[in-house]
Amino acid sequence: MKVIIGKDYAEISKLAAEKMIGEWDSYNILGFATGSTPEGLYQELIQANKDGKISFKDKTTVNLDEYIGLPENHKESYRFFMNTKLFDHVDVDKKNTNVPHAKDEFDVAACKNYDELVNKLGGADIQILGIGENGHIAFNEPNEELSANTNIVKLTDSTIKANSRFFNNEDEVPRYAITMGMGTILKAKEIILLASGVKKADAIKKLVEDDKVTTKNPSTFLKLHPNVTIYITQDIADAINL
Ligand code: GLP
């Protein structure tokens, strides 16, 4: 696993974007993530698209996860996030953008269909990831067991609390989500994880300190992948003595 330290959020966003832009033509399937962390990277990609350096015309995208119970046009749905933070500003064909969607927490067919789609595409050529404070990846929450494939999860109190900053209050945060499993995510040929700010230091420590894998910190499953680069800010590196 390669670790790249940038002085701040702007710098890690730029470094990750430069890497992607440099290898753009080798990517057909782009795996995107939500959360606030990839926003800076998306702004860089939007600019590169406007400058004519990259095009999304022939690209297909797959997203990691989505809340259950929010309509697609809800301002906190991950479909809305992707449209407004990236897709609406680049030359992608929206028909080629995929965000999982489950009608309720019992919708196992939606999980199966999403895995079939990802498999048919051959997995993402590059998958962008953020990380939760508790080490969650997409919505794979720390647990005794994890599902390998796309699955429906009950969000932990810690994630509901962390994500309530986007809603009026904690009660409005959906309780369930559909998410690619760690197995689905590991099908990507290359993975980039971005983490900014000391709140993520504990989670990142578990990811880089040794070669142990644990369902208590789903990000540690990334240790099983041969091509992962993590971009972290200097304050995280300092906090964990990197
Ligand atoms: C959410 C998303 C994750 C994301 C995480 C961190 O719960 N499902 O994909 O990585 O939160 O978000 P942020 O980047 O805003 O800290």
PDB file of C-alpha atoms and ligand atoms in Angstrom:
ATOM      1  CA  MET A   1       0.000   0.000   0.000  1.00  0.00           C
ATOM      2  CA  LYS A   2       1.414   3.352  -0.998  1.00  0.00           C
ATOM      3  CA  VAL A   3       0.916   6.272   1.402  1.00  0.00           C
ATOM      4  CA  ILE A   4       1.151   9.812   0.055  1.00  0.00           C
ATOM      5  CA  ILE A   5       1.127  12.689   2.512  1.00  0.00           C
ATOM      6  CA  GLY A   6      -0.075  16.106   1.411  1.00  0.00           C
ATOM      7  CA  LYS A   7       0.182  19.237   3.502  1.00  0.00           C
ATOM      8  CA  ASP A   8      -3.566  19.841   3.516  1.00  0.00           C
ATOM      9  CA  TYR A   9      -6.905  18.903   1.974  1.00  0.00           C
ATOM     10  CA  ALA A  10      -6.328  20.985  -1.155  1.00  0.00           C
ATOM     11  CA  GLU A  11      -3.010  19.287  -1.748  1.00  0.00           C
ATOM     12  CA  ILE A  12      -4.244  15.685  -1.404  1.00  0.00           C
ATOM     13  CA  SER A  13      -7.156  16.502  -3.731  1.00  0.00           C
ATOM     14  CA  LYS A  14      -4.737  17.892  -6.306  1.00  0.00           C
ATOM     15  CA  LEU A  15      -2.269  15.014  -6.018  1.00  0.00           C
ATOM     16  CA  ALA A  16      -5.008  12.399  -6.424  1.00  0.00           C
ATOM     17  CA  ALA A  17      -6.461  14.311  -9.392  1.00  0.00           C
ATOM     18  CA  GLU A  18      -3.056  14.597 -11.079  1.00  0.00           C
ATOM     19  CA  LYS A  19      -2.589  10.859 -10.776  1.00  0.00           C
ATOM     20  CA  MET A  20      -6.029  10.153 -12.264  1.00  0.00           C
ATOM     21  CA  ILE A  21      -5.648  12.687 -15.054  1.00  0.00           C
ATOM     22  CA  GLY A  22      -2.238  11.231 -15.946  1.00  0.00           C
ATOM     23  CA  GLU A  23      -3.724   7.768 -16.414  1.00  0.00           C
ATOM     24  CA  TRP A  24      -7.146   8.825 -17.649  1.00  0.00           C
ATOM     25  CA  ASP A  25      -7.096   6.921 -20.930  1.00  0.00           C
ATOM     26  CA  SER A  26      -6.535   3.614 -19.152  1.00  0.00           C
ATOM     27  CA  TYR A  27      -9.781   3.975 -17.208  1.00  0.00           C
ATOM     28  CA  ASN A  28     -13.095   2.931 -18.737  1.00  0.00           C
ATOM     29  CA  ILE A  29     -15.010   2.270 -15.534  1.00  0.00           C
ATOM     30  CA  LEU A  30     -14.660   4.951 -12.882  1.00  0.00           C
ATOM     31  CA  GLY A  31     -15.666   4.082  -9.317  1.00  0.00           C
ATOM     32  CA  PHE A  32     -16.808   7.117  -7.354  1.00  0.00           C
ATOM     33  CA  ALA A  33     -17.541   7.774  -3.695  1.00  0.00           C
ATOM     34  CA  THR A  34     -19.569  10.315  -1.789  1.00  0.00           C
ATOM     35  CA  GLY A  35     -18.917  11.995   1.557  1.00  0.00           C
ATOM     36  CA  SER A  36     -17.281  15.407   1.735  1.00  0.00           C
ATOM     37  CA  THR A  37     -13.714  14.181   1.221  1.00  0.00           C
ATOM     38  CA  PRO A  38     -13.730  13.492  -2.549  1.00  0.00           C
ATOM     39  CA  GLU A  39     -15.330  16.867  -3.368  1.00  0.00           C
ATOM     40  CA  GLY A  40     -11.959  18.582  -3.874  1.00  0.00           C
ATOM     41  CA  LEU A  41     -10.861  15.824  -6.238  1.00  0.00           C
ATOM     42  CA  TYR A  42     -14.137  16.167  -8.176  1.00  0.00           C
ATOM     43  CA  GLN A  43     -13.579  19.913  -8.531  1.00  0.00           C
ATOM     44  CA  GLU A  44     -10.146  19.204  -9.997  1.00  0.00           C
ATOM     45  CA  LEU A  45     -11.650  16.687 -12.446  1.00  0.00           C
ATOM     46  CA  ILE A  46     -14.350  19.198 -13.444  1.00  0.00           C
ATOM     47  CA  GLN A  47     -11.674  21.802 -14.161  1.00  0.00           C
ATOM     48  CA  ALA A  48      -9.599  19.321 -16.173  1.00  0.00           C
ATOM     49  CA  ASN A  49     -12.720  18.466 -18.174  1.00  0.00           C
ATOM     50  CA  LYS A  50     -13.433  22.152 -18.840  1.00  0.00           C
ATOM     51  CA  ASP A  51      -9.796  22.648 -19.870  1.00  0.00           C
ATOM     52  CA  GLY A  52     -10.151  19.818 -22.385  1.00  0.00           C
ATOM     53  CA  LYS A  53      -7.569  17.621 -20.636  1.00  0.00           C
ATOM     54  CA  ILE A  54      -9.981  14.766 -19.921  1.00  0.00           C
ATOM     55  CA  SER A  55     -13.341  13.630 -21.215  1.00  0.00           C
ATOM     56  CA  PHE A  56     -16.026  11.527 -19.543  1.00  0.00           C
ATOM     57  CA  LYS A  57     -17.825  10.874 -22.851  1.00  0.00           C
ATOM     58  CA  ASP A  58     -16.914   7.216 -23.123  1.00  0.00           C
ATOM     59  CA  LYS A  59     -16.700   6.507 -19.401  1.00  0.00           C
ATOM     60  CA  THR A  60     -19.047   4.461 -17.265  1.00  0.00           C
ATOM     61  CA  THR A  61     -19.256   5.180 -13.553  1.00  0.00           C
ATOM     62  CA  VAL A  62     -20.211   3.063 -10.558  1.00  0.00           C
ATOM     63  CA  ASN A  63     -20.884   4.457  -7.125  1.00  0.00           C
ATOM     64  CA  LEU A  64     -20.398   2.663  -3.853  1.00  0.00           C
ATOM     65  CA  ASP A  65     -23.549   3.197  -1.885  1.00  0.00           C
ATOM     66  CA  GLU A  66     -26.822   5.006  -1.265  1.00  0.00           C
ATOM     67  CA  TYR A  67     -29.121   5.752   1.634  1.00  0.00           C
ATOM     68  CA  ILE A  68     -32.402   3.856   1.705  1.00  0.00           C
ATOM     69  CA  GLY A  69     -35.575   5.899   1.993  1.00  0.00           C
ATOM     70  CA  LEU A  70     -34.453   9.136   0.362  1.00  0.00           C
ATOM     71  CA  PRO A  71     -35.867   9.974  -3.054  1.00  0.00           C
ATOM     72  CA  GLU A  72     -33.189  10.482  -5.728  1.00  0.00           C
ATOM     73  CA  ASN A  73     -33.858  14.219  -5.812  1.00  0.00           C
ATOM     74  CA  HIS A  74     -33.414  14.598  -2.038  1.00  0.00           C
ATOM     75  CA  LYS A  75     -30.466  16.913  -1.502  1.00  0.00           C
ATOM     76  CA  GLU A  76     -28.706  14.342   0.694  1.00  0.00           C
ATOM     77  CA  SER A  77     -29.199  11.338  -1.560  1.00  0.00           C
ATOM     78  CA  TYR A  78     -25.952  10.115  -3.023  1.00  0.00           C
ATOM     79  CA  ARG A  79     -27.428  10.240  -6.544  1.00  0.00           C
ATOM     80  CA  PHE A  80     -28.179  13.943  -6.017  1.00  0.00           C
ATOM     81  CA  PHE A  81     -24.680  14.454  -4.587  1.00  0.00           C
ATOM     82  CA  MET A  82     -23.009  12.866  -7.604  1.00  0.00           C
ATOM     83  CA  ASN A  83     -25.159  14.823 -10.056  1.00  0.00           C
ATOM     84  CA  THR A  84     -24.565  18.168  -8.408  1.00  0.00           C
ATOM     85  CA  LYS A  85     -20.929  17.697  -7.372  1.00  0.00           C
ATOM     86  CA  LEU A  86     -19.666  16.052 -10.551  1.00  0.00           C
ATOM     87  CA  PHE A  87     -21.915  14.660 -13.278  1.00  0.00           C
ATOM     88  CA  ASP A  88     -23.817  17.892 -14.046  1.00  0.00           C
ATOM     89  CA  HIS A  89     -20.520  19.687 -14.674  1.00  0.00           C
ATOM     90  CA  VAL A  90     -18.757  17.248 -17.007  1.00  0.00           C
ATOM     91  CA  ASP A  91     -19.467  15.634 -20.382  1.00  0.00           C
ATOM     92  CA  VAL A  92     -20.561  12.283 -18.956  1.00  0.00           C
ATOM     93  CA  ASP A  93     -23.638  10.586 -20.395  1.00  0.00           C
ATOM     94  CA  LYS A  94     -25.896  10.241 -17.319  1.00  0.00           C
ATOM     95  CA  LYS A  95     -27.176   6.936 -18.732  1.00  0.00           C
ATOM     96  CA  ASN A  96     -23.717   5.549 -18.027  1.00  0.00           C
ATOM     97  CA  THR A  97     -23.658   6.607 -14.394  1.00  0.00           C
ATOM     98  CA  ASN A  98     -24.697   4.023 -11.820  1.00  0.00           C
ATOM     99  CA  VAL A  99     -25.620   4.580  -8.197  1.00  0.00           C
ATOM    100  CA  PRO A 100     -27.158   1.651  -6.298  1.00  0.00           C
ATOM    101  CA  HIS A 101     -30.769   2.053  -5.212  1.00  0.00           C
ATOM    102  CA  ALA A 102     -32.860  -0.138  -2.920  1.00  0.00           C
ATOM    103  CA  LYS A 103     -36.565   0.517  -2.357  1.00  0.00           C
ATOM    104  CA  ASP A 104     -36.450  -0.597   1.276  1.00  0.00           C
ATOM    105  CA  GLU A 105     -34.216  -2.506   3.691  1.00  0.00           C
ATOM    106  CA  PHE A 106     -35.574  -5.850   2.441  1.00  0.00           C
ATOM    107  CA  ASP A 107     -34.693  -5.244  -1.218  1.00  0.00           C
ATOM    108  CA  VAL A 108     -32.162  -8.054  -1.700  1.00  0.00           C
ATOM    109  CA  ALA A 109     -32.905  -8.116  -5.447  1.00  0.00           C
ATOM    110  CA  ALA A 110     -31.415  -4.625  -5.752  1.00  0.00           C
ATOM    111  CA  CYS A 111     -28.188  -5.920  -4.164  1.00  0.00           C
ATOM    112  CA  LYS A 112     -27.986  -8.871  -6.512  1.00  0.00           C
ATOM    113  CA  ASN A 113     -28.657  -6.681  -9.550  1.00  0.00           C
ATOM    114  CA  TYR A 114     -25.985  -4.188  -8.566  1.00  0.00           C
ATOM    115  CA  ASP A 115     -23.381  -6.922  -8.134  1.00  0.00           C
ATOM    116  CA  GLU A 116     -24.329  -8.349 -11.503  1.00  0.00           C
ATOM    117  CA  LEU A 117     -23.871  -4.939 -13.065  1.00  0.00           C
ATOM    118  CA  VAL A 118     -20.445  -4.428 -11.460  1.00  0.00           C
ATOM    119  CA  ASN A 119     -19.386  -7.942 -12.487  1.00  0.00           C
ATOM    120  CA  LYS A 120     -20.574  -7.414 -16.049  1.00  0.00           C
ATOM    121  CA  LEU A 121     -18.479  -4.260 -16.217  1.00  0.00           C
ATOM    122  CA  GLY A 122     -15.508  -6.237 -14.894  1.00  0.00           C
ATOM    123  CA  GLY A 123     -15.169  -4.094 -11.754  1.00  0.00           C
ATOM    124  CA  ALA A 124     -13.997  -0.489 -11.640  1.00  0.00           C
ATOM    125  CA  ASP A 125     -10.673   0.353 -13.294  1.00  0.00           C
ATOM    126  CA  ILE A 126     -10.138   2.839 -10.517  1.00  0.00           C
ATOM    127  CA  GLN A 127     -12.174   3.166  -7.315  1.00  0.00           C
ATOM    128  CA  ILE A 128     -12.123   6.331  -5.220  1.00  0.00           C
ATOM    129  CA  LEU A 129     -12.788   5.863  -1.508  1.00  0.00           C
ATOM    130  CA  GLY A 130     -13.225   7.994   1.575  1.00  0.00           C
ATOM    131  CA  ILE A 131     -13.171   6.489   5.058  1.00  0.00           C
ATOM    132  CA  GLY A 132     -15.454   6.837   8.072  1.00  0.00           C
ATOM    133  CA  GLU A 133     -14.109   7.798  11.486  1.00  0.00           C
ATOM    134  CA  ASN A 134     -14.816   4.218  12.580  1.00  0.00           C
ATOM    135  CA  GLY A 135     -13.011   2.760   9.559  1.00  0.00           C
ATOM    136  CA  HIS A 136     -16.129   2.181   7.489  1.00  0.00           C
ATOM    137  CA  ILE A 137     -15.710   2.014   3.738  1.00  0.00           C
ATOM    138  CA  ALA A 138     -18.736   2.946   1.655  1.00  0.00           C
ATOM    139  CA  PHE A 139     -21.346   1.842   4.208  1.00  0.00           C
ATOM    140  CA  ASN A 140     -19.584  -1.319   5.351  1.00  0.00           C
ATOM    141  CA  GLU A 141     -19.766  -0.681   9.061  1.00  0.00           C
ATOM    142  CA  PRO A 142     -17.561  -2.324  11.725  1.00  0.00           C
ATOM    143  CA  ASN A 143     -19.261  -5.562  12.759  1.00  0.00           C
ATOM    144  CA  GLU A 144     -18.700  -9.170  13.804  1.00  0.00           C
ATOM    145  CA  GLU A 145     -19.177 -10.216  10.200  1.00  0.00           C
ATOM    146  CA  LEU A 146     -19.225  -8.385   6.879  1.00  0.00           C
ATOM    147  CA  SER A 147     -20.944  -9.291   3.621  1.00  0.00           C
ATOM    148  CA  ALA A 148     -18.583  -9.693   0.683  1.00  0.00           C
ATOM    149  CA  ASN A 149     -21.161  -8.627  -1.883  1.00  0.00           C
ATOM    150  CA  THR A 150     -23.512  -5.681  -2.239  1.00  0.00           C
ATOM    151  CA  ASN A 151     -25.713  -5.681   0.830  1.00  0.00           C
ATOM    152  CA  ILE A 152     -28.074  -3.697   2.979  1.00  0.00           C
ATOM    153  CA  VAL A 153     -26.727  -2.389   6.254  1.00  0.00           C
ATOM    154  CA  LYS A 154     -28.118  -0.775   9.339  1.00  0.00           C
ATOM    155  CA  LEU A 155     -26.043   2.312   9.982  1.00  0.00           C
ATOM    156  CA  THR A 156     -24.186   2.520  13.298  1.00  0.00           C
ATOM    157  CA  ASP A 157     -24.944   5.269  15.796  1.00  0.00           C
ATOM    158  CA  SER A 158     -21.489   6.711  15.152  1.00  0.00           C
ATOM    159  CA  THR A 159     -22.149   7.037  11.392  1.00  0.00           C
ATOM    160  CA  ILE A 160     -25.641   8.451  11.963  1.00  0.00           C
ATOM    161  CA  LYS A 161     -24.092  11.028  14.267  1.00  0.00           C
ATOM    162  CA  ALA A 162     -21.209  11.831  11.894  1.00  0.00           C
ATOM    163  CA  ASN A 163     -23.524  12.164   8.886  1.00  0.00           C
ATOM    164  CA  SER A 164     -26.178  14.175  10.766  1.00  0.00           C
ATOM    165  CA  ARG A 165     -24.138  17.294   9.951  1.00  0.00           C
ATOM    166  CA  PHE A 166     -25.705  17.154   6.475  1.00  0.00           C
ATOM    167  CA  PHE A 167     -29.276  16.906   7.826  1.00  0.00           C
ATOM    168  CA  ASN A 168     -31.348  19.114  10.134  1.00  0.00           C
ATOM    169  CA  ASN A 169     -30.962  16.601  12.960  1.00  0.00           C
ATOM    170  CA  GLU A 170     -30.013  12.995  13.698  1.00  0.00           C
ATOM    171  CA  ASP A 171     -33.621  11.785  13.343  1.00  0.00           C
ATOM    172  CA  GLU A 172     -33.611  12.720   9.671  1.00  0.00           C
ATOM    173  CA  VAL A 173     -30.601  10.522   8.856  1.00  0.00           C
ATOM    174  CA  PRO A 174     -31.765   7.306   7.177  1.00  0.00           C
ATOM    175  CA  ARG A 175     -31.165   4.175   9.261  1.00  0.00           C
ATOM    176  CA  TYR A 176     -30.359   1.847   6.364  1.00  0.00           C
ATOM    177  CA  ALA A 177     -28.215   1.970   3.272  1.00  0.00           C
ATOM    178  CA  ILE A 178     -27.306  -0.210   0.301  1.00  0.00           C
ATOM    179  CA  THR A 179     -23.580  -0.632  -0.186  1.00  0.00           C
ATOM    180  CA  MET A 180     -21.092  -2.534  -2.264  1.00  0.00           C
ATOM    181  CA  GLY A 181     -19.478  -5.147  -0.026  1.00  0.00           C
ATOM    182  CA  MET A 182     -15.728  -5.130   0.550  1.00  0.00           C
ATOM    183  CA  GLY A 183     -15.499  -8.004  -1.955  1.00  0.00           C
ATOM    184  CA  THR A 184     -17.240  -5.905  -4.625  1.00  0.00           C
ATOM    185  CA  ILE A 185     -14.925  -2.983  -3.869  1.00  0.00           C
ATOM    186  CA  LEU A 186     -11.811  -5.173  -4.017  1.00  0.00           C
ATOM    187  CA  LYS A 187     -12.717  -6.127  -7.596  1.00  0.00           C
ATOM    188  CA  ALA A 188     -11.477  -2.695  -8.653  1.00  0.00           C
ATOM    189  CA  LYS A 189      -8.139  -2.857 -10.440  1.00  0.00           C
ATOM    190  CA  GLU A 190      -6.813   0.154  -8.580  1.00  0.00           C
ATOM    191  CA  ILE A 191      -7.971   1.929  -5.428  1.00  0.00           C
ATOM    192  CA  ILE A 192      -7.356   5.455  -4.189  1.00  0.00           C
ATOM    193  CA  LEU A 193      -8.411   6.321  -0.642  1.00  0.00           C
ATOM    194  CA  LEU A 194      -8.501   9.911   0.572  1.00  0.00           C
ATOM    195  CA  ALA A 195      -8.518  10.966   4.221  1.00  0.00           C
ATOM    196  CA  SER A 196      -8.319  14.474   5.593  1.00  0.00           C
ATOM    197  CA  GLY A 197      -8.204  15.703   9.195  1.00  0.00           C
ATOM    198  CA  VAL A 198      -7.203  14.138  12.526  1.00  0.00           C
ATOM    199  CA  LYS A 199     -10.696  12.724  13.076  1.00  0.00           C
ATOM    200  CA  LYS A 200      -9.655  10.028  10.609  1.00  0.00           C
ATOM    201  CA  ALA A 201      -6.303   9.299  12.291  1.00  0.00           C
ATOM    202  CA  ASP A 202      -7.416   6.259  14.343  1.00  0.00           C
ATOM    203  CA  ALA A 203      -9.026   4.623  11.338  1.00  0.00           C
ATOM    204  CA  ILE A 204      -5.968   5.252   9.161  1.00  0.00           C
ATOM    205  CA  LYS A 205      -3.626   3.953  11.875  1.00  0.00           C
ATOM    206  CA  LYS A 206      -5.338   0.540  11.746  1.00  0.00           C
ATOM    207  CA  LEU A 207      -4.973   0.565   7.992  1.00  0.00           C
ATOM    208  CA  VAL A 208      -1.252   1.279   7.867  1.00  0.00           C
ATOM    209  CA  GLU A 209       0.261   0.066  11.161  1.00  0.00           C
ATOM    210  CA  ASP A 210       0.430  -3.682  10.461  1.00  0.00           C
ATOM    211  CA  ASP A 211      -0.869  -6.403   8.141  1.00  0.00           C
ATOM    212  CA  LYS A 212      -3.898  -7.415  10.263  1.00  0.00           C
ATOM    213  CA  VAL A 213      -7.354  -7.532   8.719  1.00  0.00           C
ATOM    214  CA  THR A 214     -10.409  -7.083  10.927  1.00  0.00           C
ATOM    215  CA  THR A 215     -14.138  -6.650  10.409  1.00  0.00           C
ATOM    216  CA  LYS A 216     -13.963  -4.146  13.289  1.00  0.00           C
ATOM    217  CA  ASN A 217     -12.323  -1.766  10.828  1.00  0.00           C
ATOM    218  CA  PRO A 218     -13.548  -2.602   7.317  1.00  0.00           C
ATOM    219  CA  SER A 219     -10.856  -0.413   5.724  1.00  0.00           C
ATOM    220  CA  THR A 220      -8.281  -3.035   6.756  1.00  0.00           C
ATOM    221  CA  PHE A 221      -9.649  -5.298   3.993  1.00  0.00           C
ATOM    222  CA  LEU A 222      -7.856  -2.980   1.587  1.00  0.00           C
ATOM    223  CA  LYS A 223      -4.640  -4.667   2.770  1.00  0.00           C
ATOM    224  CA  LEU A 224      -5.710  -7.626   0.613  1.00  0.00           C
ATOM    225  CA  HIS A 225      -5.549  -5.544  -2.572  1.00  0.00           C
ATOM    226  CA  PRO A 226      -2.328  -5.235  -4.574  1.00  0.00           C
ATOM    227  CA  ASN A 227      -2.796  -1.667  -5.842  1.00  0.00           C
ATOM    228  CA  VAL A 228      -3.974   0.778  -3.198  1.00  0.00           C
ATOM    229  CA  THR A 229      -2.719   4.333  -2.720  1.00  0.00           C
ATOM    230  CA  ILE A 230      -3.876   6.363   0.239  1.00  0.00           C
ATOM    231  CA  TYR A 231      -3.636  10.131   0.293  1.00  0.00           C
ATOM    232  CA  ILE A 232      -3.629  11.596   3.792  1.00  0.00           C
ATOM    233  CA  THR A 233      -3.124  15.061   5.202  1.00  0.00           C
ATOM    234  CA  GLN A 234      -0.044  15.970   7.252  1.00  0.00           C
ATOM    235  CA  ASP A 235      -2.071  16.255  10.494  1.00  0.00           C
ATOM    236  CA  ILE A 236      -3.086  12.590  10.209  1.00  0.00           C
ATOM    237  CA  ALA A 237       0.511  11.562   9.490  1.00  0.00           C
ATOM    238  CA  ASP A 238       1.702  13.543  12.527  1.00  0.00           C
ATOM    239  CA  ALA A 239      -0.965  12.039  14.795  1.00  0.00           C
ATOM    240  CA  ILE A 240       0.100   8.483  13.966  1.00  0.00           C
ATOM    241  CA  ASN A 241       3.848   9.191  13.669  1.00  0.00           C
ATOM    242  CA  LEU A 242       4.151   8.403   9.987  1.00  0.00           C
TER     243      LEU A 242
HETATM  244  C1  GLP B   1     -20.198   8.238   4.397  1.00  0.00           C
HETATM  245  C2  GLP B   1     -19.998   7.455   3.089  1.00  0.00           C
HETATM  246  C3  GLP B   1     -18.575   6.988   2.908  1.00  0.00           C
HETATM  247  C4  GLP B   1     -17.613   8.097   3.254  1.00  0.00           C
HETATM  248  C5  GLP B   1     -17.760   8.470   4.693  1.00  0.00           C
HETATM  249  C6  GLP B   1     -16.851   9.607   5.122  1.00  0.00           C
HETATM  250  O1  GLP B   1     -20.853   7.547   5.395  1.00  0.00           O
HETATM  251  N1  GLP B   1     -20.902   6.361   2.950  1.00  0.00           N
HETATM  252  O2  GLP B   1     -18.384   6.523   1.580  1.00  0.00           O
HETATM  253  O3  GLP B   1     -16.284   7.689   3.003  1.00  0.00           O
HETATM  254  O4  GLP B   1     -19.096   8.811   5.009  1.00  0.00           O
HETATM  255  O5  GLP B   1     -17.384  10.852   4.791  1.00  0.00           O
HETATM  256  P1  GLP B   1     -16.590  12.199   4.837  1.00  0.00           P
HETATM  257  O6  GLP B   1     -15.659  12.156   3.646  1.00  0.00           O
HETATM  258  O7  GLP B   1     -17.611  13.277   4.704  1.00  0.00           O
HETATM  259  O8  GLP B   1     -15.842  12.242   6.118  1.00  0.00           O
END
